[in-house]
Amino acid sequence: MIELLSIPGLILIAGALILALVPANVRPGLFLLFPLFSLYYVMTQPDGYVITGSLNGIELILFEMDALSRVFGMIFSITAFTGGIYAWHMKELGQQTMALLYAGGALGVTFAGDLLTLIIFWELMAVSSTWLIWAQRTKESDGAGMRYLIYHILGGGLFLSGILLHYAETSSLAVETIPAIYSLPNILMLSGIAVNAAVVPLHTWLADSYPKATITGAVFMSAFTTKSAVYVLIRMFPGWDILIWFGAIMAIYGVMYAVICKDIREILAYHIISQVGFMVCGIGLGTEMALNGATAHAYSHILYKSLLFMSTGAILYAAGSSKMIHLGGLFKKMPWVFALYMIGALSISGLPLFNGYISKSMTISAAGYAHEEVAMLLLLLASVGTFLSVGLKLPYYTWFSRPAVSRTANENLTTETENQSTDLRPIPLNMYMAMGLTAAACLLYGLYPDALYRYLPYAVKYNPFTIYHFVEVMQISIMTLIIFWIFRKKMAPESILALDIDWFYRKLTPMLNTLFVHKVDRFFDVAEERVLGIASSLSSWFQDPLSSVLIKPAATDQSPPSSNRQSANYRLPIGWMMSFTLFFMALLLLYIL
Amino acid sequence: MKSEIKPIYWIPVVLVVLVLGVTFYLEFAYLSDYDSHWWNQIPGFYALFGMVCCTIIIFAAKFIGKKIVNRDVDYYD
């Protein structure tokens, strides 16, 4: 029983329960302890270490350690720790416990040795992360959180149904490589995971919800959901050709939207899709180098993406808006945030000496070595867009150009200072510390890649510091910079909303609502009205059945209505009765004869 | 849109030209017989690639934004 508490996922989940019981001023410090414990176990457990359990006769592998799960376990623990520092100033219990539960879910998925354990942690991630969106408490975040939850319930449902069918077919629940056969259970499992990996066209939940999550919540969200899905893809679906092309499409789709979008957190959200595209492409290639590349890129990506979300979160915290149209000219006021942001931006752009360089170039080279030259060029095209939008457009319009609209004119300004001046809200020290730590890690891995390479699942024979890679990356980046400078006004901030595929369900929902709720409601209303109308006319008719047959005597016009009820007025003339009786007698006679 | 930083443009310009020059020098000095992909035959391919792709992305994004996806911020309200 006690060994259950050496499972990293369960350490964090227990931590979330303990956090709820301690006073508010102890919570931020205590929060940090659990990821540290988890990191300690991840680093010290030997390969092949297994903890099992059983449920109703089904053998469960609650924890299984190998090189791949260790590297993901390390980065998830580290991010939970730095995210905890970043959120030190935030005293809200709900967000603290949910963030820890969320990290626990991601770590649980990473070390799950069977699909049943995996899906339980998988669903835990979906539920706990939804809280981090709702905690923003705006009308937009309420809607986005609900859409996010529904999407993930759908994804989890697809995954679970795939698992059940897979179990029925193979009687195995092991998390293992699935042969590339497009059978129903495999397709269901793959689509369930693809929802979490934000594979286009199942990606809309990400760009919809991350920009609307809380400042601290977005940091956690950028790390866990998509990357745990990448981990499961590496485990189960390596070498599935279809992923190469889905990955390449994701990489380009994400950057195109990042160039179109005008909200800094939305730009970063679309870049998650793009960067996860690199990983998915690597997984599709399936070679040892490509899988190493995907793993290394997931590791690097978590670091620089959390750094980018931290620094844009700091801007939102200070300036009260993340829309580029309200930003600009912040360099003098926030030079350190700019410097830290740029470390993240140059990392994601894959420039030499930053950690994106050591992992992105590995994935792209893996495509080259696998002779997938079209995929390689598509990934290079996506890298151009990455540098253009995150490395150039976003910082230029946030820190340098003049604001297009004064920040004070923005009614959503959350600065709690009484004076309505353009003064920025001071950023807490802990935010700087978290950003500094993460930036240092980006530089460390960029300068000393072996610190990461030694933990990768396969032996690394790749050296990123070659003249060829340097020339490749620098020529592309410098030309991107020049072209950006020439056409930078084409990307000027505007107050717009960019539609995505979610248009179909966001516009369809009101339509379906009208069709299946309002129309049905209206139908029942009308039907009820008609039935009541018929009933009331029938009842009045049955009071005087003859009134509709008879021609009313002229007397009724003069006499008051009460006189209508006199039976004499409604008696049929005797001739009518006689002819009616004779007619039926004749009919009867005819029949008998 | 005028930049708020002091117009010491020549420093970045010199840097950009210098780095680009270095990459071309390295390419012609060390990579002339490098041949792992068909495009390695084309001198300065990656510079050309960066230039063309960046222009395509900027204009394609502008086009897609303007003609297809951009709406008012309260579109879904």
XYZ file of C-alpha atoms in Angstrom:
670
model
C 0.000 0.000 0.000
C 2.757 2.384 0.982
C 4.480 1.833 -2.345
C 1.445 3.380 -4.044
C 2.732 6.681 -2.685
C 5.878 6.327 -4.743
C 3.786 6.611 -7.910
C 4.394 10.186 -9.133
C 0.809 10.691 -10.311
C -0.596 9.602 -6.959
C 1.890 11.795 -5.048
C 0.456 14.850 -6.760
C -3.136 13.683 -6.342
C -2.531 13.098 -2.620
C -0.885 16.521 -2.590
C -4.024 18.078 -4.038
C -6.078 16.544 -1.207
C -3.613 17.728 1.446
C -3.546 21.252 -0.019
C -7.260 21.550 0.595
C -6.689 21.014 4.318
C -3.956 23.557 5.015
C -4.140 27.339 5.521
C -3.875 29.624 2.497
C -0.430 31.033 3.319
C 1.153 27.555 3.538
C -0.374 26.283 0.311
C 1.969 27.846 -2.313
C 5.040 26.462 -0.538
C 3.515 23.055 0.020
C 2.433 22.968 -3.624
C 6.096 22.934 -4.680
C 7.011 19.998 -2.476
C 4.921 17.426 -4.315
C 6.448 17.942 -7.800
C 9.866 17.732 -6.120
C 8.974 14.394 -4.508
C 7.652 13.218 -7.821
C 10.838 14.317 -9.627
C 12.909 12.480 -7.003
C 11.032 9.212 -7.631
C 11.186 9.673 -11.388
C 14.943 10.125 -11.282
C 15.688 7.350 -8.803
C 13.444 4.436 -9.841
C 15.344 2.014 -12.064
C 14.166 0.994 -15.532
C 11.721 -1.865 -15.410
C 10.437 -1.003 -11.941
C 6.768 -2.008 -11.804
C 3.945 -1.571 -9.289
C 0.875 -3.715 -9.929
C -2.628 -3.855 -8.555
C -5.806 -5.665 -9.450
C -9.367 -4.642 -10.034
C -12.097 -7.282 -10.282
C -9.599 -9.854 -11.450
C -8.032 -7.563 -14.042
C -4.293 -7.142 -13.471
C -3.380 -3.465 -13.514
C 0.102 -2.027 -13.938
C -0.150 1.216 -12.010
C 3.459 2.195 -12.542
C 6.038 1.113 -15.059
C 9.347 2.862 -15.556
C 11.395 2.964 -18.724
C 13.498 5.555 -20.547
C 10.566 7.076 -22.429
C 8.324 7.462 -19.402
C 11.232 8.810 -17.339
C 11.955 11.703 -19.694
C 8.275 12.693 -19.830
C 7.951 12.218 -16.058
C 10.929 14.516 -15.531
C 9.597 17.368 -17.627
C 6.053 17.087 -16.241
C 7.398 17.267 -12.675
C 9.694 20.181 -13.514
C 6.865 22.129 -15.149
C 4.531 21.489 -12.227
C 7.282 22.914 -10.013
C 8.012 26.039 -12.094
C 4.270 26.530 -12.651
C 3.879 26.410 -8.872
C 6.468 29.171 -8.462
C 4.749 31.223 -11.152
C 1.428 30.845 -9.306
C 2.900 31.552 -5.833
C 1.010 34.849 -5.501
C -2.292 33.216 -6.410
C -4.120 32.069 -3.279
C -7.180 30.493 -4.860
C -7.609 26.965 -3.482
C -9.628 25.696 -6.439
C -6.947 26.553 -8.962
C -4.113 25.248 -6.799
C -5.670 21.845 -6.161
C -6.889 21.478 -9.723
C -3.468 22.364 -11.143
C -1.888 19.704 -8.942
C -4.559 17.141 -9.850
C -4.014 17.984 -13.515
C -0.254 17.443 -13.218
C -1.007 14.231 -11.308
C -3.204 13.076 -14.181
C -0.441 13.754 -16.715
C 2.133 11.874 -14.627
C -0.346 9.051 -14.077
C -0.781 8.690 -17.843
C 2.990 8.724 -18.302
C 3.642 5.818 -15.949
C 0.475 3.802 -16.570
C 1.369 0.293 -17.711
C -2.165 -0.658 -18.771
C -4.865 1.097 -20.730
C -7.432 1.083 -17.933
C -5.154 2.940 -15.513
C -4.208 5.239 -18.363
C -7.773 6.214 -19.272
C -8.630 6.987 -15.643
C -5.757 9.471 -15.352
C -6.606 10.701 -18.857
C -10.131 11.664 -17.798
C -8.828 13.186 -14.570
C -6.725 15.556 -16.667
C -9.764 16.616 -18.709
C -11.905 17.395 -15.677
C -9.260 19.159 -13.590
C -8.003 21.307 -16.458
C -11.515 22.526 -17.225
C -11.478 24.216 -13.835
C -8.442 26.252 -14.866
C -10.519 27.751 -17.686
C -13.659 28.334 -15.658
C -11.641 29.943 -12.858
C -11.155 32.980 -15.106
C -14.848 33.658 -14.424
C -15.763 35.551 -17.563
C -18.613 34.881 -19.937
C -16.116 33.785 -22.615
C -14.278 31.401 -20.297
C -17.559 29.835 -19.137
C -18.502 28.994 -22.716
C -14.990 27.949 -23.746
C -14.647 25.731 -20.651
C -17.899 23.961 -21.426
C -16.886 23.390 -25.060
C -13.479 22.158 -23.850
C -15.060 19.711 -21.431
C -17.532 18.370 -23.991
C -14.730 17.923 -26.524
C -12.587 16.022 -24.045
C -15.466 13.863 -22.877
C -15.998 13.000 -26.539
C -12.268 12.272 -26.991
C -12.125 10.209 -23.793
C -15.228 8.321 -24.920
C -13.645 7.492 -28.290
C -10.463 6.344 -26.566
C -12.333 4.236 -23.997
C -14.548 2.584 -26.603
C -11.416 1.802 -28.623
C -9.779 0.311 -25.528
C -12.820 -1.867 -24.778
C -13.007 -3.167 -28.358
C -9.241 -3.732 -28.336
C -9.559 -5.683 -25.077
C -12.421 -7.739 -26.520
C -10.274 -8.603 -29.553
C -6.889 -9.193 -27.983
C -7.631 -9.728 -24.249
C -4.712 -7.403 -23.605
C -4.764 -4.065 -21.812
C -1.033 -3.447 -22.147
C 0.125 -0.033 -23.329
C 2.160 -1.301 -26.269
C 2.896 -0.592 -29.910
C -0.166 -1.171 -32.053
C 0.549 -2.540 -35.543
C -0.502 -0.140 -38.306
C -3.819 -1.796 -39.110
C -6.794 0.483 -39.613
C -9.281 -1.603 -37.645
C -12.175 -0.057 -35.727
C -10.620 -0.330 -32.226
C -7.337 1.151 -33.468
C -9.038 4.019 -35.276
C -11.176 4.784 -32.220
C -8.157 4.806 -29.916
C -6.142 6.915 -32.334
C -8.929 9.478 -32.743
C -9.408 9.675 -28.971
C -5.710 10.429 -28.522
C -5.765 12.761 -31.541
C -8.336 14.928 -29.745
C -5.901 15.493 -26.887
C -2.955 15.939 -29.245
C -5.006 18.658 -31.023
C -4.558 16.984 -34.403
C -6.244 19.115 -37.074
C -9.284 19.030 -37.482
C -9.833 17.965 -33.848
C -7.832 20.907 -32.502
C -10.365 23.670 -32.009
C -10.788 23.153 -28.255
C -7.183 24.267 -27.780
C -7.209 27.594 -29.591
C -10.661 28.270 -28.157
C -9.893 27.639 -24.495
C -6.208 28.315 -23.749
C -6.364 32.056 -24.425
C -9.376 32.257 -22.104
C -7.874 30.261 -19.227
C -6.451 31.937 -16.136
C -2.967 33.436 -16.352
C -1.453 30.682 -14.218
C -3.770 27.967 -15.552
C -2.607 28.490 -19.143
C 0.984 27.717 -18.081
C -0.045 24.292 -16.805
C -2.356 23.680 -19.733
C 0.333 24.431 -22.300
C 2.422 21.606 -20.833
C 0.254 18.639 -19.986
C -2.684 17.737 -22.227
C -1.088 17.768 -25.661
C 2.280 16.405 -24.536
C 0.804 13.496 -22.588
C -1.073 12.663 -25.796
C 2.219 12.853 -27.699
C 3.690 10.430 -25.150
C 0.836 7.961 -25.672
C 1.205 8.296 -29.463
C 4.928 7.505 -29.197
C 4.070 4.473 -27.063
C 1.223 3.113 -29.141
C 1.296 4.469 -32.680
C 4.929 4.927 -33.789
C 5.457 4.558 -37.513
C 1.806 5.057 -38.519
C 2.366 6.778 -41.889
C -0.802 8.817 -41.684
C 0.661 10.747 -38.749
C 3.469 12.164 -40.928
C 0.966 14.102 -42.997
C -1.356 15.000 -40.162
C 1.728 16.318 -38.346
C 2.872 18.380 -41.315
C -0.637 19.828 -41.766
C -0.801 20.694 -38.052
C 2.591 22.415 -38.225
C 1.495 24.662 -41.099
C -2.111 25.157 -40.015
C -0.946 26.365 -36.591
C 1.482 28.930 -37.940
C -0.952 30.287 -40.523
C -3.441 31.015 -37.768
C -0.678 32.388 -35.561
C 0.084 34.922 -38.285
C -3.612 35.779 -38.665
C -4.469 36.037 -34.940
C -4.149 39.260 -33.014
C -4.258 38.068 -29.427
C -0.862 37.153 -27.998
C -2.106 34.158 -26.024
C -4.096 32.940 -29.024
C -0.942 33.136 -31.161
C 0.830 30.922 -28.626
C -2.112 28.521 -28.462
C -2.000 28.030 -32.245
C 1.722 27.492 -31.941
C 1.131 24.551 -29.643
C -0.789 22.928 -32.503
C 2.057 23.745 -34.867
C 4.814 22.432 -32.586
C 2.880 19.300 -31.660
C 2.641 18.835 -35.449
C 6.443 18.444 -35.550
C 6.193 15.752 -32.871
C 3.275 13.951 -34.536
C 5.196 14.000 -37.826
C 8.219 12.478 -36.057
C 6.016 9.777 -34.527
C 4.623 9.007 -37.990
C 8.148 8.577 -39.349
C 8.732 6.057 -36.570
C 12.515 5.744 -36.916
C 14.629 5.759 -33.754
C 15.949 9.199 -34.623
C 12.458 10.548 -35.322
C 11.054 9.175 -32.057
C 14.029 10.624 -30.197
C 13.348 13.895 -32.009
C 9.657 13.858 -31.065
C 10.517 13.117 -27.419
C 13.243 15.756 -27.278
C 10.985 18.280 -28.967
C 8.173 17.576 -26.501
C 10.665 18.170 -23.669
C 12.011 21.399 -25.157
C 8.549 22.539 -26.166
C 7.178 22.223 -22.642
C 10.002 24.405 -21.356
C 9.861 27.211 -23.900
C 6.093 27.154 -24.286
C 5.541 27.477 -20.556
C 8.081 30.323 -20.590
C 6.159 32.012 -23.416
C 2.817 31.568 -21.635
C 4.391 32.870 -18.422
C 5.673 36.042 -20.091
C 2.477 36.724 -22.035
C 0.605 35.991 -18.794
C 2.774 38.629 -17.113
C 1.728 41.111 -19.803
C -1.938 40.257 -19.318
C -1.437 40.602 -15.555
C 0.285 43.988 -15.872
C -1.537 45.576 -18.787
C -4.921 43.920 -18.357
C -5.187 42.847 -21.977
C -3.634 40.249 -24.220
C -4.962 41.787 -27.424
C -2.178 43.233 -29.552
C -4.339 46.206 -30.400
C -4.151 47.300 -26.740
C -0.439 46.577 -26.406
C 2.699 48.159 -27.815
C 5.499 50.333 -26.484
C 5.968 48.189 -23.397
C 9.733 47.846 -23.794
C 10.666 50.639 -21.412
C 8.208 49.400 -18.802
C 8.811 45.664 -19.056
C 12.334 45.118 -20.425
C 12.952 41.969 -18.362
C 9.755 40.327 -19.458
C 10.810 41.114 -23.024
C 14.259 39.557 -22.508
C 12.785 36.416 -20.942
C 10.097 36.201 -23.608
C 12.730 36.446 -26.339
C 14.610 33.474 -24.873
C 11.410 31.464 -25.259
C 10.712 32.948 -28.700
C 14.192 32.195 -30.051
C 13.931 28.710 -28.559
C 10.639 27.952 -30.299
C 12.095 29.398 -33.515
C 14.902 26.857 -33.215
C 17.809 29.304 -33.287
C 21.258 27.995 -32.331
C 22.169 28.035 -28.623
C 18.508 27.746 -27.593
C 16.807 24.486 -26.736
C 14.432 24.410 -29.716
C 17.479 24.087 -31.982
C 18.623 20.804 -30.493
C 15.231 19.108 -30.811
C 13.490 20.683 -33.800
C 16.480 20.163 -36.085
C 16.586 16.531 -34.942
C 12.959 15.972 -35.979
C 13.414 17.756 -39.311
C 16.637 15.870 -40.022
C 14.886 12.611 -39.175
C 12.378 13.411 -41.945
C 15.329 14.044 -44.272
C 17.076 10.800 -43.339
C 13.822 8.905 -43.840
C 13.693 10.425 -47.387
C 10.409 12.185 -46.640
C 11.636 15.334 -48.352
C 8.210 16.858 -48.877
C 7.448 16.480 -45.167
C 10.845 17.965 -44.361
C 10.228 21.043 -46.517
C 6.759 21.465 -45.024
C 8.258 21.425 -41.526
C 10.865 23.985 -42.619
C 8.052 26.142 -44.007
C 6.332 25.888 -40.625
C 9.551 26.971 -38.883
C 9.577 30.124 -41.016
C 6.058 30.893 -39.790
C 7.057 30.176 -36.201
C 9.886 32.693 -36.209
C 7.710 35.163 -38.105
C 4.807 35.133 -35.656
C 6.304 34.309 -32.243
C 9.817 35.606 -32.776
C 9.006 38.789 -34.688
C 5.361 39.845 -34.999
C 4.337 39.251 -31.393
C 7.303 40.985 -29.706
C 7.348 43.842 -32.226
C 3.714 44.769 -31.713
C 3.825 44.149 -27.953
C 7.003 45.865 -26.887
C 7.967 48.283 -29.645
C 5.322 49.772 -31.889
C 2.920 52.357 -30.511
C -0.356 50.966 -29.154
C -3.091 51.164 -31.773
C -5.702 51.793 -29.064
C -4.917 53.285 -25.675
C -4.985 50.686 -22.924
C -7.119 52.888 -20.720
C -9.786 52.848 -23.385
C -10.048 49.129 -22.874
C -12.984 48.432 -20.627
C -11.663 45.002 -19.715
C -8.697 46.572 -17.986
C -8.185 44.514 -14.876
C -5.720 46.829 -13.195
C -7.020 47.161 -9.728
C -5.348 50.501 -9.097
C -7.745 53.316 -8.435
C -6.209 55.799 -10.834
C -7.001 55.117 -14.445
C -3.511 55.989 -15.656
C -1.532 53.872 -18.095
C 0.618 52.634 -15.206
C 1.099 48.924 -15.338
C 0.272 46.682 -12.437
C 3.573 45.546 -10.903
C 4.481 41.938 -11.655
C 5.113 39.749 -8.583
C 8.680 38.607 -8.003
C 7.681 34.949 -8.106
C 6.574 35.350 -11.728
C 10.028 36.661 -12.630
C 11.655 33.799 -10.722
C 9.620 31.166 -12.548
C 10.363 32.788 -15.910
C 14.053 33.093 -15.037
C 14.318 29.439 -14.030
C 12.580 28.229 -17.179
C 14.656 30.539 -19.384
C 17.822 29.231 -17.728
C 16.720 25.676 -18.508
C 16.084 26.649 -22.162
C 19.612 28.041 -22.395
C 21.187 25.140 -20.511
C 19.740 22.526 -22.852
C 20.508 24.747 -25.838
C 24.162 25.011 -24.903
C 24.570 21.520 -23.507
C 22.201 19.186 -25.404
C 23.661 16.038 -23.856
C 21.848 16.931 -20.642
C 18.693 15.995 -22.544
C 20.018 13.533 -25.117
C 21.226 11.103 -22.451
C 17.641 10.607 -21.240
C 16.131 9.938 -24.662
C 14.653 6.477 -25.295
C 17.193 5.507 -27.976
C 20.940 6.125 -28.176
C 21.598 9.491 -29.837
C 24.051 9.633 -32.729
C 22.944 13.082 -33.782
C 24.974 16.270 -33.465
C 22.980 19.470 -33.956
C 26.032 21.730 -33.984
C 27.128 21.239 -37.562
C 27.876 23.895 -40.152
C 25.056 22.573 -42.309
C 22.395 23.030 -39.598
C 23.773 26.411 -38.643
C 23.673 27.638 -42.242
C 20.209 26.157 -42.787
C 18.645 27.750 -39.706
C 20.405 31.110 -39.916
C 19.761 31.712 -43.613
C 16.083 30.918 -43.188
C 15.757 33.066 -40.051
C 17.638 36.091 -41.365
C 15.617 36.162 -44.567
C 12.420 35.809 -42.531
C 13.526 38.809 -40.452
C 14.186 40.910 -43.553
C 10.874 40.021 -45.192
C 9.033 40.669 -41.909
C 10.580 44.117 -41.676
C 9.521 44.957 -45.235
C 5.934 43.745 -44.825
C 5.445 44.232 -41.070
C 2.480 46.563 -41.546
C 0.602 43.742 -43.204
C 0.436 42.148 -39.770
C -0.594 45.239 -37.820
C -2.979 44.648 -34.898
C -6.685 44.749 -35.610
C -9.686 44.063 -33.490
C -10.822 40.846 -35.109
C -11.846 37.327 -34.349
C -10.486 34.595 -36.614
C -12.983 31.858 -37.356
C -11.785 28.293 -37.176
C -13.423 24.926 -37.746
C -15.235 25.441 -34.439
C -17.508 27.737 -36.440
C -19.373 24.618 -37.516
C -20.354 23.562 -34.040
C -20.516 26.997 -32.502
C -22.914 28.119 -35.199
C -24.538 24.707 -35.461
C -25.301 24.630 -31.742
C -27.768 27.536 -31.902
C -29.235 25.980 -35.052
C -29.623 22.585 -33.420
C -30.960 24.310 -30.360
C -33.570 26.014 -32.520
C -34.362 22.815 -34.392
C -34.482 20.352 -31.516
C -35.473 22.538 -28.576
C -37.274 25.666 -29.701
C -39.054 24.108 -32.675
C -40.085 21.067 -30.655
C -41.222 23.362 -27.866
C -43.200 25.426 -30.335
C -44.710 22.270 -31.846
C -45.939 21.130 -28.450
C -47.211 24.622 -27.690
C -49.177 24.756 -30.909
C -50.384 21.174 -30.495
C -51.517 21.930 -26.975
C -53.256 25.083 -28.106
C -55.012 23.186 -30.903
C -56.020 20.261 -28.708
C -57.411 22.610 -26.080
C -59.174 24.576 -28.808
C -60.682 21.405 -30.242
C -61.646 20.207 -26.761
C -63.324 23.476 -25.925
C -65.207 23.632 -29.209
C -66.202 19.973 -28.832
C -67.440 20.582 -25.339
C -69.509 23.530 -26.431
C -70.711 21.543 -29.409
C -71.767 18.643 -27.257
C -73.753 21.012 -25.134
C -75.802 21.702 -28.249
C -74.981 19.146 -30.909
C -77.763 20.321 -33.121
C -76.674 23.927 -33.174
C -74.198 23.283 -35.941
C -76.702 21.304 -38.023
C -79.558 23.677 -37.656
C -80.095 26.912 -39.369
C -80.572 29.257 -36.533
C -83.958 30.871 -36.435
C -84.066 34.518 -37.174
C -85.417 35.121 -33.713
C -81.962 34.599 -32.186
C -80.732 37.811 -33.651
C -83.183 39.815 -31.650
C -83.403 37.717 -28.548
C -80.672 37.692 -25.897
C -78.172 34.798 -26.056
C -79.754 32.978 -23.152
C -82.835 32.358 -25.252
C -80.713 30.309 -27.688
C -80.724 27.545 -25.213
C -84.455 26.997 -25.563
C -84.851 23.537 -26.935
C -87.710 24.545 -29.163
C -85.327 26.621 -31.253
C -83.276 23.573 -32.074
C -85.897 20.973 -32.764
C -85.702 19.727 -36.305
C -88.669 20.420 -38.468
C -90.898 17.342 -38.533
C -90.474 16.944 -42.302
C -86.691 16.456 -41.902
C -87.172 13.712 -39.321
C -89.694 11.917 -41.481
C -87.566 11.984 -44.627
C -84.518 10.825 -42.601
C -86.466 7.853 -41.161
C -87.948 6.955 -44.540
C -84.508 7.067 -46.185
C -83.039 4.598 -43.698
C -86.119 2.384 -43.865
C -85.656 2.276 -47.625
C -81.986 1.395 -47.243
C -82.842 -1.381 -44.774
C -85.473 -2.736 -47.098
C -83.051 -2.705 -49.991
C -80.538 -4.655 -47.910
C -83.026 -7.295 -46.782
C -84.330 -7.833 -50.252
C 3.840 53.269 -37.282
C 6.985 54.806 -35.875
C 9.085 52.747 -33.531
C 9.489 53.972 -29.970
C 13.107 52.857 -29.715
C 15.818 55.279 -30.748
C 16.519 55.059 -34.462
C 19.853 53.291 -34.197
C 18.826 51.089 -37.061
C 22.323 50.599 -38.406
C 23.345 48.207 -35.591
C 20.750 45.528 -36.394
C 21.209 46.123 -40.117
C 24.967 45.567 -39.848
C 24.378 42.486 -37.684
C 21.895 41.010 -40.129
C 24.191 41.576 -43.106
C 27.157 40.202 -41.167
C 25.413 37.002 -40.080
C 24.008 36.459 -43.549
C 27.496 36.997 -44.988
C 28.952 34.475 -42.551
C 26.361 31.859 -43.495
C 27.099 32.333 -47.196
C 30.833 32.137 -46.550
C 30.346 28.912 -44.555
C 28.093 27.480 -47.222
C 30.504 28.085 -50.089
C 33.639 27.266 -48.110
C 32.504 24.067 -46.401
C 29.271 22.797 -47.924
C 29.942 23.022 -51.657
C 30.144 19.245 -52.055
C 27.462 18.485 -49.449
C 24.727 16.507 -51.105
C 21.987 14.837 -49.126
C 18.960 16.419 -50.806
C 18.306 17.659 -54.328
C 18.165 21.260 -53.162
C 21.753 21.180 -51.916
C 22.746 21.830 -55.537
C 21.126 25.267 -55.432
C 23.451 27.885 -53.907
C 21.859 29.838 -51.057
C 18.812 27.580 -51.192
C 17.822 28.108 -47.552
C 18.028 31.902 -47.865
C 15.845 31.721 -50.947
C 13.515 29.297 -49.208
C 13.179 31.593 -46.173
C 12.477 34.605 -48.365
C 9.881 32.938 -50.571
C 8.145 31.082 -47.725
C 7.967 34.145 -45.497
C 6.426 36.224 -48.300
C 3.956 33.447 -49.108
C 2.956 33.069 -45.459
C 2.438 36.807 -44.928
C 0.297 37.252 -48.032
C -1.568 33.963 -47.709
C -2.402 34.782 -44.076
C -3.515 38.268 -45.075
C -5.702 36.817 -47.819
C -7.202 34.058 -45.676
C -7.792 36.512 -42.847
C -9.427 39.167 -44.980
C -11.463 36.962 -47.274
C -12.401 33.987 -45.134
C -11.896 33.921 -41.412
C -11.856 37.435 -39.943
C -15.021 38.602 -38.198
C -15.992 41.153 -35.579
C -14.908 40.263 -32.057
C -18.517 39.879 -30.923
C -19.368 37.522 -33.792
C -20.343 34.616 -31.533
C -22.225 36.724 -28.957
